[in-house]
GROMACS .gro file of C-alpha atoms in nm:
model
  433
    1MET     CA    1   2.583  -0.656  -1.179
    2SER     CA    2   2.448  -0.842  -1.501
    3LEU     CA    3   2.176  -1.030  -1.305
    4VAL     CA    4   2.075  -0.665  -1.150
    5LEU     CA    5   2.024  -0.566  -1.503
    6VAL     CA    6   1.851  -0.865  -1.614
    7PHE     CA    7   1.610  -0.824  -1.339
    8PHE     CA    8   1.502  -0.463  -1.381
    9LEU     CA    9   1.453  -0.540  -1.745
   10GLY     CA   10   1.250  -0.857  -1.689
   11PHE     CA   11   1.011  -0.592  -1.460
   12ILE     CA   12   1.014  -0.347  -1.718
   13ILE     CA   13   0.912  -0.600  -2.020
   14ALA     CA   14   0.681  -0.709  -1.845
   15VAL     CA   15   0.486  -0.385  -1.809
   16VAL     CA   16   0.528  -0.291  -2.136
   17VAL     CA   17   0.414  -0.613  -2.292
   18GLY     CA   18   0.126  -0.625  -2.082
   19GLN     CA   19   0.013  -0.240  -2.157
   20LYS     CA   20   0.060  -0.321  -2.530
   21LEU     CA   21  -0.112  -0.676  -2.592
   22LYS     CA   22  -0.354  -0.561  -2.368
   23ILE     CA   23  -0.303  -0.856  -2.128
   24ASN     CA   24  -0.232  -0.954  -1.804
   25CYS     CA   25   0.135  -0.814  -1.718
   26GLY     CA   26   0.111  -1.057  -1.399
   27PHE     CA   27   0.110  -1.335  -1.602
   28VAL     CA   28   0.374  -1.188  -1.852
   29ALA     CA   29   0.590  -1.201  -1.538
   30ILE     CA   30   0.537  -1.538  -1.425
   31ALA     CA   31   0.618  -1.639  -1.774
   32LEU     CA   32   0.955  -1.410  -1.758
   33GLY     CA   33   1.001  -1.548  -1.427
   34PHE     CA   34   0.997  -1.918  -1.573
   35VAL     CA   35   1.269  -1.859  -1.832
   36ILE     CA   36   1.493  -1.610  -1.633
   37THR     CA   37   1.500  -1.897  -1.339
   38TRP     CA   38   1.595  -2.170  -1.578
   39MET     CA   39   1.859  -1.959  -1.708
   40PHE     CA   40   2.043  -1.808  -1.416
   41GLY     CA   41   1.856  -1.935  -1.127
   42GLY     CA   42   2.184  -2.147  -1.005
   43GLU     CA   43   2.115  -2.409  -0.747
   44ASN     CA   44   1.702  -2.242  -0.757
   45SER     CA   45   1.671  -2.301  -1.100
   46SER     CA   46   1.391  -2.582  -1.108
   47SER     CA   47   1.049  -2.472  -1.193
   48ASN     CA   48   0.934  -2.549  -0.829
   49ALA     CA   49   1.154  -2.346  -0.669
   50PHE     CA   50   0.967  -2.027  -0.846
   51ILE     CA   51   0.641  -2.174  -0.802
   52LYS     CA   52   0.727  -2.197  -0.384
   53ALA     CA   53   0.760  -1.816  -0.470
   54PHE     CA   54   0.457  -1.762  -0.536
   55PRO     CA   55   0.379  -1.456  -0.264
   56VAL     CA   56   0.142  -1.585  -0.031
   57THR     CA   57   0.137  -1.314   0.221
   58LEU     CA   58   0.043  -1.055  -0.045
   59PHE     CA   59  -0.190  -1.278  -0.210
   60TRP     CA   60  -0.368  -1.347   0.102
   61ASN     CA   61  -0.365  -0.977   0.217
   62TYR     CA   62  -0.513  -0.848  -0.046
   63THR     CA   63  -0.757  -1.120  -0.225
   64ILE     CA   64  -0.948  -1.221   0.088
   65PRO     CA   65  -1.044  -0.847   0.161
   66VAL     CA   66  -1.150  -0.772  -0.171
   67ILE     CA   67  -1.394  -1.095  -0.185
   68PHE     CA   68  -1.487  -1.006   0.156
   69TYR     CA   69  -1.583  -0.585   0.028
   70ALA     CA   70  -1.718  -0.750  -0.289
   71PHE     CA   71  -1.964  -0.930  -0.082
   72ALA     CA   72  -2.061  -0.640   0.031
   73SER     CA   73  -2.051  -0.418  -0.258
   74ALA     CA   74  -2.276  -0.701  -0.468
   75ASN     CA   75  -2.604  -0.613  -0.262
   76GLY     CA   76  -2.548  -0.222  -0.257
   77THR     CA   77  -2.393  -0.152   0.077
   78MET     CA   78  -2.055  -0.009  -0.021
   79GLN     CA   79  -2.197   0.204  -0.272
   80LEU     CA   80  -2.517   0.332  -0.089
   81LEU     CA   81  -2.257   0.404   0.259
   82GLY     CA   82  -2.067   0.619   0.005
   83LYS     CA   83  -2.363   0.805  -0.100
   84LYS     CA   84  -2.463   0.855   0.249
   85ILE     CA   85  -2.091   0.993   0.351
   86ALA     CA   86  -2.067   1.182   0.028
   87TYR     CA   87  -2.380   1.326   0.065
   88GLN     CA   88  -2.264   1.520   0.390
   89PHE     CA   89  -1.967   1.659   0.159
   90ARG     CA   90  -2.241   1.769  -0.102
   91ASN     CA   91  -2.127   2.166  -0.097
   92ALA     CA   92  -1.781   2.088  -0.078
   93ARG     CA   93  -1.737   1.759  -0.298
   94TRP     CA   94  -1.402   1.892  -0.338
   95ALA     CA   95  -1.219   1.841  -0.032
   96LEU     CA   96  -1.308   1.458  -0.023
   97PRO     CA   97  -0.966   1.354  -0.117
   98PHE     CA   98  -0.816   1.576   0.185
   99ALA     CA   99  -1.138   1.404   0.402
  100ILE     CA  100  -1.029   1.043   0.313
  101SER     CA  101  -0.639   1.129   0.410
  102ILE     CA  102  -0.734   1.275   0.735
  103VAL     CA  103  -0.978   0.955   0.809
  104ALA     CA  104  -0.678   0.681   0.714
  105ALA     CA  105  -0.451   0.906   0.919
  106VAL     CA  106  -0.663   0.891   1.220
  107VAL     CA  107  -0.697   0.494   1.201
  108ALA     CA  108  -0.335   0.455   1.146
  109ALA     CA  109  -0.227   0.656   1.416
  110ALA     CA  110  -0.481   0.508   1.696
  111GLY     CA  111  -0.273   0.165   1.601
  112ALA     CA  112  -0.397   0.012   1.301
  113GLY     CA  113  -0.075   0.138   1.101
  114THR     CA  114  -0.017   0.096   0.721
  115MET     CA  115  -0.310  -0.185   0.745
  116ASN     CA  116  -0.569   0.105   0.791
  117THR     CA  117  -0.590   0.105   0.435
  118ALA     CA  118  -0.752  -0.185   0.427
  119ILE     CA  119  -0.994  -0.048   0.685
  120VAL     CA  120  -1.072   0.274   0.486
  121GLY     CA  121  -0.998   0.188   0.127
  122PRO     CA  122  -1.344   0.026   0.072
  123LEU     CA  123  -1.562   0.303   0.228
  124ALA     CA  124  -1.324   0.572   0.074
  125TRP     CA  125  -1.390   0.441  -0.270
  126GLY     CA  126  -1.783   0.409  -0.229
  127MET     CA  127  -1.817   0.747  -0.096
  128SER     CA  128  -1.596   0.900  -0.390
  129VAL     CA  129  -1.770   0.728  -0.659
  130ALA     CA  130  -2.054   0.863  -0.573
  131ALA     CA  131  -1.921   1.205  -0.528
  132GLY     CA  132  -1.760   1.174  -0.866
  133VAL     CA  133  -1.400   1.218  -0.754
  134SER     CA  134  -1.155   1.143  -1.009
  135PRO     CA  135  -1.000   0.778  -0.914
  136LEU     CA  136  -0.672   0.881  -1.010
  137VAL     CA  137  -0.666   1.078  -0.674
  138VAL     CA  138  -0.807   0.819  -0.395
  139PRO     CA  139  -0.565   0.573  -0.391
  140PHE     CA  140  -0.307   0.841  -0.346
  141ALA     CA  141  -0.572   1.028  -0.055
  142LEU     CA  142  -0.541   0.670   0.137
  143TRP     CA  143  -0.176   0.638   0.094
  144CYS     CA  144  -0.062   0.955   0.217
  145GLY     CA  145  -0.307   0.940   0.451
  146SER     CA  146  -0.168   0.644   0.591
  147PHE     CA  147   0.164   0.800   0.565
  148MET     CA  148   0.076   1.028   0.818
  149GLY     CA  149  -0.038   0.858   1.101
  150SER     CA  150   0.117   0.490   1.080
  151PHE     CA  151   0.481   0.588   1.164
  152LEU     CA  152   0.398   0.740   1.522
  153PRO     CA  153   0.590   0.512   1.820
  154TRP     CA  154   0.303   0.360   1.961
  155THR     CA  155   0.184   0.207   1.605
  156SER     CA  156   0.297  -0.154   1.488
  157ASN     CA  157   0.512   0.036   1.207
  158GLY     CA  158   0.670   0.303   1.480
  159SER     CA  159   0.684  -0.015   1.730
  160LEU     CA  160   0.936  -0.188   1.489
  161HIS     CA  161   1.129   0.129   1.392
  162VAL     CA  162   1.188   0.194   1.704
  163GLY     CA  163   1.301  -0.138   1.761
  164MET     CA  164   1.579  -0.128   1.451
  165TYR     CA  165   1.692   0.162   1.563
  166GLY     CA  166   1.781   0.024   1.932
  167GLN     CA  167   1.946  -0.229   1.767
  168TYR     CA  168   2.121  -0.080   1.477
  169LEU     CA  169   2.238   0.233   1.564
  170GLU     CA  170   2.448   0.236   1.888
  171GLY     CA  171   2.404   0.570   2.051
  172VAL     CA  172   2.088   0.689   1.870
  173ASP     CA  173   1.779   0.760   2.105
  174PRO     CA  174   1.532   0.535   1.935
  175LEU     CA  175   1.220   0.726   2.051
  176ALA     CA  176   1.344   1.074   1.922
  177MET     CA  177   1.472   0.897   1.631
  178CYS     CA  178   1.099   0.733   1.547
  179MET     CA  179   0.952   1.095   1.607
  180ARG     CA  180   1.207   1.260   1.376
  181SER     CA  181   1.113   1.017   1.100
  182ALA     CA  182   0.762   1.042   1.125
  183VAL     CA  183   0.784   1.411   1.057
  184TYR     CA  184   0.984   1.329   0.793
  185ASN     CA  185   0.667   1.079   0.669
  186PHE     CA  186   0.405   1.314   0.736
  187MET     CA  187   0.571   1.643   0.542
  188MET     CA  188   0.637   1.368   0.254
  189ALA     CA  189   0.287   1.288   0.239
  190VAL     CA  190   0.139   1.627   0.240
  191VAL     CA  191   0.356   1.755  -0.045
  192ILE     CA  192   0.245   1.430  -0.274
  193LEU     CA  193  -0.142   1.447  -0.179
  194ALA     CA  194  -0.085   1.815  -0.262
  195ALA     CA  195   0.060   1.768  -0.609
  196VAL     CA  196  -0.175   1.491  -0.719
  197TYR     CA  197  -0.467   1.664  -0.608
  198PHE     CA  198  -0.353   1.982  -0.825
  199LEU     CA  199  -0.226   1.750  -1.165
  200ASN     CA  200  -0.531   1.609  -1.145
  201LYS     CA  201  -0.720   1.864  -1.087
  202ALA     CA  202  -0.914   1.722  -0.836
  203TRP     CA  203  -1.163   1.999  -0.814
  204LYS     CA  204  -1.309   1.915  -1.112
  205LEU     CA  205  -1.580   1.694  -1.057
  206ASN     CA  206  -1.736   1.403  -1.230
  207GLU     CA  207  -2.141   1.540  -1.275
  208ASN     CA  208  -2.263   1.199  -1.377
  209GLY     CA  209  -2.515   1.161  -1.100
  210ALA     CA  210  -2.502   1.491  -0.953
  211ASP     CA  211  -2.893   1.504  -0.903
  212ASP     CA  212  -2.881   1.142  -0.704
  213PHE     CA  213  -2.581   1.300  -0.505
  214MET     CA  214  -2.735   1.596  -0.371
  215ASN     CA  215  -3.052   1.404  -0.263
  216ALA     CA  216  -3.082   1.218   0.026
  217PRO     CA  217  -2.963   0.866  -0.048
  218GLU     CA  218  -3.270   0.584   0.068
  219PRO     CA  219  -3.218   0.412   0.375
  220PHE     CA  220  -3.035   0.057   0.421
  221SER     CA  221  -3.199  -0.274   0.353
  222LYS     CA  222  -3.266  -0.541   0.625
  223GLU     CA  223  -2.952  -0.721   0.401
  224GLN     CA  224  -2.744  -0.410   0.402
  225ARG     CA  225  -2.787  -0.337   0.795
  226ASN     CA  226  -2.621  -0.707   0.827
  227THR     CA  227  -2.372  -0.625   0.593
  228MET     CA  228  -2.277  -0.286   0.770
  229VAL     CA  229  -2.272  -0.472   1.107
  230ILE     CA  230  -2.045  -0.732   1.028
  231ILE     CA  231  -1.796  -0.485   0.898
  232LEU     CA  232  -1.816  -0.252   1.155
  233SER     CA  233  -1.717  -0.579   1.371
  234CYS     CA  234  -1.455  -0.642   1.183
  235ILE     CA  235  -1.318  -0.286   1.180
  236ALA     CA  236  -1.373  -0.303   1.604
  237LEU     CA  237  -1.204  -0.640   1.623
  238LEU     CA  238  -0.881  -0.443   1.443
  239LEU     CA  239  -0.897  -0.126   1.600
  240VAL     CA  240  -1.011  -0.191   1.952
  241PRO     CA  241  -0.765  -0.379   2.118
  242SER     CA  242  -0.439  -0.161   1.917
  243VAL     CA  243  -0.640   0.139   2.134
  244ILE     CA  244  -0.693  -0.015   2.452
  245ASN     CA  245  -0.293  -0.130   2.427
  246GLN     CA  246  -0.184   0.191   2.440
  247PHE     CA  247  -0.377   0.282   2.774
  248ALA     CA  248  -0.405  -0.064   2.979
  249LYS     CA  249  -0.160  -0.328   2.792
  250ASN     CA  250  -0.290  -0.660   2.876
  251PRO     CA  251  -0.237  -1.022   2.746
  252VAL     CA  252  -0.607  -1.065   2.572
  253CYS     CA  253  -0.578  -0.783   2.352
  254THR     CA  254  -0.184  -0.812   2.300
  255TRP     CA  255  -0.324  -1.162   2.165
  256MET     CA  256  -0.638  -1.014   1.991
  257SER     CA  257  -0.374  -0.751   1.796
  258LYS     CA  258  -0.133  -1.015   1.705
  259ASN     CA  259  -0.322  -1.242   1.528
  260LEU     CA  260  -0.688  -1.060   1.421
  261SER     CA  261  -0.524  -0.926   1.083
  262MET     CA  262  -0.774  -0.788   0.850
  263PRO     CA  263  -0.737  -1.088   0.631
  264VAL     CA  264  -0.853  -1.315   0.963
  265THR     CA  265  -1.130  -1.109   1.014
  266ALA     CA  266  -1.261  -1.098   0.663
  267THR     CA  267  -1.238  -1.484   0.593
  268ALA     CA  268  -1.518  -1.484   0.895
  269GLY     CA  269  -1.677  -1.185   0.728
  270ILE     CA  270  -1.704  -1.336   0.411
  271SER     CA  271  -1.908  -1.633   0.545
  272LEU     CA  272  -2.114  -1.396   0.758
  273VAL     CA  273  -2.164  -1.122   0.454
  274ALA     CA  274  -2.273  -1.473   0.211
  275VAL     CA  275  -2.550  -1.602   0.458
  276LEU     CA  276  -2.705  -1.268   0.615
  277GLY     CA  277  -2.619  -0.988   0.302
  278GLY     CA  278  -2.864  -1.193   0.063
  279ASN     CA  279  -2.606  -1.251  -0.229
  280ASP     CA  280  -2.569  -1.524  -0.487
  281LEU     CA  281  -2.227  -1.680  -0.459
  282LYS     CA  282  -2.172  -1.757  -0.783
  283LYS     CA  283  -2.283  -1.440  -0.885
  284VAL     CA  284  -2.064  -1.253  -0.655
  285PHE     CA  285  -1.744  -1.473  -0.759
  286ALA     CA  286  -1.828  -1.409  -1.135
  287LYS     CA  287  -1.889  -1.021  -1.138
  288ASP     CA  288  -1.793  -0.879  -0.837
  289VAL     CA  289  -1.432  -1.016  -0.757
  290ASN     CA  290  -1.140  -0.818  -0.911
  291TRP     CA  291  -0.966  -1.173  -1.076
  292ASN     CA  292  -0.805  -0.947  -1.304
  293MET     CA  293  -0.641  -0.732  -1.083
  294ILE     CA  294  -0.571  -1.002  -0.840
  295PHE     CA  295  -0.348  -1.205  -1.082
  296MET     CA  296  -0.197  -0.865  -1.177
  297ILE     CA  297  -0.062  -0.819  -0.862
  298SER     CA  298   0.001  -1.163  -0.743
  299GLY     CA  299   0.198  -1.202  -1.060
  300MET     CA  300   0.424  -0.943  -1.069
  301GLY     CA  301   0.488  -1.018  -0.690
  302MET     CA  302   0.587  -1.357  -0.793
  303TYR     CA  303   0.837  -1.200  -1.053
  304CYS     CA  304   0.968  -1.021  -0.770
  305THR     CA  305   1.088  -1.289  -0.525
  306LEU     CA  306   1.385  -1.292  -0.789
  307ALA     CA  307   1.527  -1.004  -0.654
  308ASN     CA  308   1.684  -1.278  -0.391
  309THR     CA  309   1.732  -1.570  -0.654
  310LEU     CA  310   1.949  -1.346  -0.847
  311GLY     CA  311   2.145  -1.198  -0.567
  312VAL     CA  312   2.020  -0.850  -0.661
  313VAL     CA  313   1.979  -0.713  -0.295
  314ASP     CA  314   2.330  -0.819  -0.204
  315THR     CA  315   2.502  -0.668  -0.566
  316LEU     CA  316   2.341  -0.330  -0.478
  317GLY     CA  317   2.452  -0.342  -0.096
  318GLU     CA  318   2.840  -0.364  -0.184
  319ALA     CA  319   2.835  -0.104  -0.411
  320MET     CA  320   2.701   0.121  -0.192
  321GLN     CA  321   3.049   0.084  -0.022
  322THR     CA  322   3.237   0.255  -0.351
  323LEU     CA  323   3.014   0.560  -0.375
  324PRO     CA  324   3.185   0.923  -0.322
  325PRO     CA  325   3.053   1.094   0.026
  326ALA     CA  326   2.826   1.313  -0.171
  327LEU     CA  327   2.659   1.048  -0.356
  328ILE     CA  328   2.557   0.794  -0.056
  329ALA     CA  329   2.268   0.939   0.083
  330PRO     CA  330   2.053   0.985  -0.256
  331CYS     CA  331   2.218   0.650  -0.380
  332PHE     CA  332   2.086   0.534  -0.039
  333SER     CA  333   1.796   0.646  -0.087
  334LEU     CA  334   1.705   0.497  -0.449
  335LEU     CA  335   1.850   0.131  -0.330
  336GLY     CA  336   1.570   0.134  -0.040
  337SER     CA  337   1.319   0.257  -0.343
  338ALA     CA  338   1.447  -0.003  -0.569
  339LEU     CA  339   1.446  -0.293  -0.326
  340SER     CA  340   1.112  -0.209  -0.160
  341PHE     CA  341   0.972  -0.147  -0.461
  342VAL     CA  342   0.999  -0.540  -0.558
  343THR     CA  343   0.999  -0.697  -0.153
  344SER     CA  344   0.881  -0.588   0.164
  345ALA     CA  345   1.011  -0.292   0.310
  346ALA     CA  346   1.046  -0.480   0.663
  347THR     CA  347   1.236  -0.686   0.500
  348VAL     CA  348   1.461  -0.418   0.328
  349GLN     CA  349   1.479  -0.203   0.631
  350PRO     CA  350   1.735  -0.425   0.826
  351LEU     CA  351   1.902  -0.460   0.599
  352MET     CA  352   2.006  -0.132   0.518
  353MET     CA  353   1.953   0.017   0.877
  354SER     CA  354   2.244  -0.259   0.925
  355MET     CA  355   2.507  -0.058   0.684
  356ILE     CA  356   2.402   0.281   0.844
  357PRO     CA  357   2.705   0.228   1.099
  358ALA     CA  358   2.996   0.164   0.799
  359LEU     CA  359   2.866   0.415   0.590
  360ALA     CA  360   2.793   0.742   0.786
  361PRO     CA  361   3.155   0.800   0.876
  362VAL     CA  362   3.234   0.790   0.473
  363ALA     CA  363   2.967   1.011   0.380
  364GLY     CA  364   3.092   1.257   0.659
  365VAL     CA  365   2.697   1.256   0.846
  366PRO     CA  366   2.531   1.130   1.172
  367TYR     CA  367   2.335   0.799   1.176
  368GLY     CA  368   2.002   1.036   1.135
  369ALA     CA  369   2.129   1.171   0.803
  370LEU     CA  370   2.099   0.816   0.666
  371VAL     CA  371   1.795   0.707   0.876
  372ILE     CA  372   1.569   0.973   0.664
  373PRO     CA  373   1.699   0.869   0.323
  374LEU     CA  374   1.641   0.492   0.404
  375MET     CA  375   1.269   0.558   0.583
  376LEU     CA  376   1.193   0.772   0.293
  377GLY     CA  377   1.349   0.563   0.018
  378THR     CA  378   1.168   0.244   0.153
  379GLY     CA  379   0.859   0.395   0.185
  380CYS     CA  380   0.761   0.635  -0.128
  381THR     CA  381   0.733   0.354  -0.343
  382SER     CA  382   0.482   0.131  -0.109
  383MET     CA  383   0.245   0.328  -0.306
  384SER     CA  384   0.369   0.079  -0.617
  385PRO     CA  385   0.051  -0.179  -0.682
  386ILE     CA  386   0.252  -0.451  -0.654
  387SER     CA  387   0.379  -0.390  -0.301
  388THR     CA  388   0.123  -0.440  -0.040
  389GLY     CA  389   0.097  -0.077   0.057
  390GLY     CA  390  -0.061   0.006  -0.316
  391ALA     CA  391  -0.221  -0.309  -0.368
  392LEU     CA  392  -0.460  -0.261  -0.042
  393CYS     CA  393  -0.508   0.101  -0.179
  394LEU     CA  394  -0.695  -0.023  -0.426
  395VAL     CA  395  -0.940  -0.245  -0.244
  396GLY     CA  396  -1.276  -0.139  -0.355
  397CYS     CA  397  -1.143   0.001  -0.669
  398PRO     CA  398  -1.416  -0.011  -0.941
  399ASN     CA  399  -1.324  -0.301  -1.204
  400GLU     CA  400  -1.320  -0.051  -1.493
  401ASP     CA  401  -1.109   0.190  -1.325
  402SER     CA  402  -0.852  -0.029  -1.192
  403PRO     CA  403  -0.618  -0.085  -1.509
  404ARG     CA  404  -0.545   0.302  -1.521
  405VAL     CA  405  -0.540   0.366  -1.153
  406PHE     CA  406  -0.292   0.073  -1.131
  407ASN     CA  407  -0.053   0.211  -1.393
  408ARG     CA  408  -0.096   0.548  -1.244
  409LEU     CA  409   0.033   0.461  -0.908
  410LEU     CA  410   0.313   0.232  -1.050
  411VAL     CA  411   0.410   0.502  -1.271
  412THR     CA  412   0.396   0.786  -0.960
  413ALA     CA  413   0.636   0.517  -0.744
  414ILE     CA  414   0.887   0.565  -0.997
  415VAL     CA  415   0.851   0.950  -1.021
  416VAL     CA  416   0.856   0.992  -0.647
  417MET     CA  417   1.157   0.802  -0.598
  418PHE     CA  418   1.380   0.979  -0.818
  419VAL     CA  419   1.219   1.320  -0.669
  420THR     CA  420   1.323   1.151  -0.303
  421ALA     CA  421   1.645   1.052  -0.384
  422ALA     CA  422   1.694   1.430  -0.542
  423VAL     CA  423   1.581   1.579  -0.188
  424CYS     CA  424   1.805   1.347   0.007
  425ALA     CA  425   2.134   1.479  -0.163
  426THR     CA  426   2.014   1.812   0.019
  427PRO     CA  427   2.125   1.974   0.355
  428VAL     CA  428   1.732   1.833   0.440
  429ILE     CA  429   1.798   1.531   0.560
  430LEU     CA  430   2.035   1.709   0.836
  431ILE     CA  431   1.773   1.849   1.007
  432GLY     CA  432   1.711   1.728   1.350
  433ALA     CA  433   2.007   1.477   1.297
   0.00000   0.00000   0.00000
């Protein structure tokens, strides 16, 4: 248990030192990671072992879309598109956060799953900035919209959950359990969005540029039209095969859905936008790519791989077996939240799902009553900016706003983690179980 404390203490120190000294907390986390690896890594105590822990997947999923949309922003395409969309809400700008959530939910339910934020995010940031919406609300609108539609059985995330229910929970109807879990995720997202909206008084809009907002935006230039065609083509390559597969599954669309992810299509898009969008490559990389956020997220993600090296996952799992029955559900939620805060929820869920058949009889509840704490717990902290879900919500965030938005996501994820655990201590989790 001492190594668990070392791990979380290091995490807190990295964040606090970074904020107090106004330096990138990602680099602080990497430095602490080396020290902790040398002291407590055991067989993996070499520097090379920690270097290999660099979160390649997280880096790829975040950095490539960031660079892609940086090119789209450099020639004014994203800003102008945002103004055009926001102009349609000129008489109801207060409703933009809800509109963003609805769009994200629809795209997610169409098959994109939680990757919808990579599609909708940059557009949402563009129109929100143009409309004067608080930047502290935008990532939550994206995240909540994602949770409203990402876990239906026909989506990529829902299909994964159906498979896990069938594998680990004997006697449970996987499809019915997936729909039940999706309803809980939907309700959690609605409550969080409403709370964030009212706590931030998001109906109070920034009036800077309000005159421009109320006037019809200018037409797209040739370079901006080329950029829009490329962006829409990338989105189509993500969505169309998934939608077709829902009605007429075929090998071609299956291959496209599996392989043409946002990082893949964005990689091709970067080259095309650089050539056809009228951008200066050096200027875009120097001024428009948010390298500070990239290394902040990557550095913290690198540190979080120590959860496995130090045995944090195994230690916490064993401790669950000794809890009083009434505490199992809320602590199960907290465990899922803590683990998914520092690693992928898809990695945590199979481990914890395998624990349910043993824990449910001890808690005196059916399997379904522990499925909800697991799914809500591992899901609620995915808004953390050092997780893939939270990081994607920051794609398109203006550089000047990114530090405080990063902090707000991080703090809110921690608060929601404990609120969710408290809810899981009530009979609410028994509904439909």
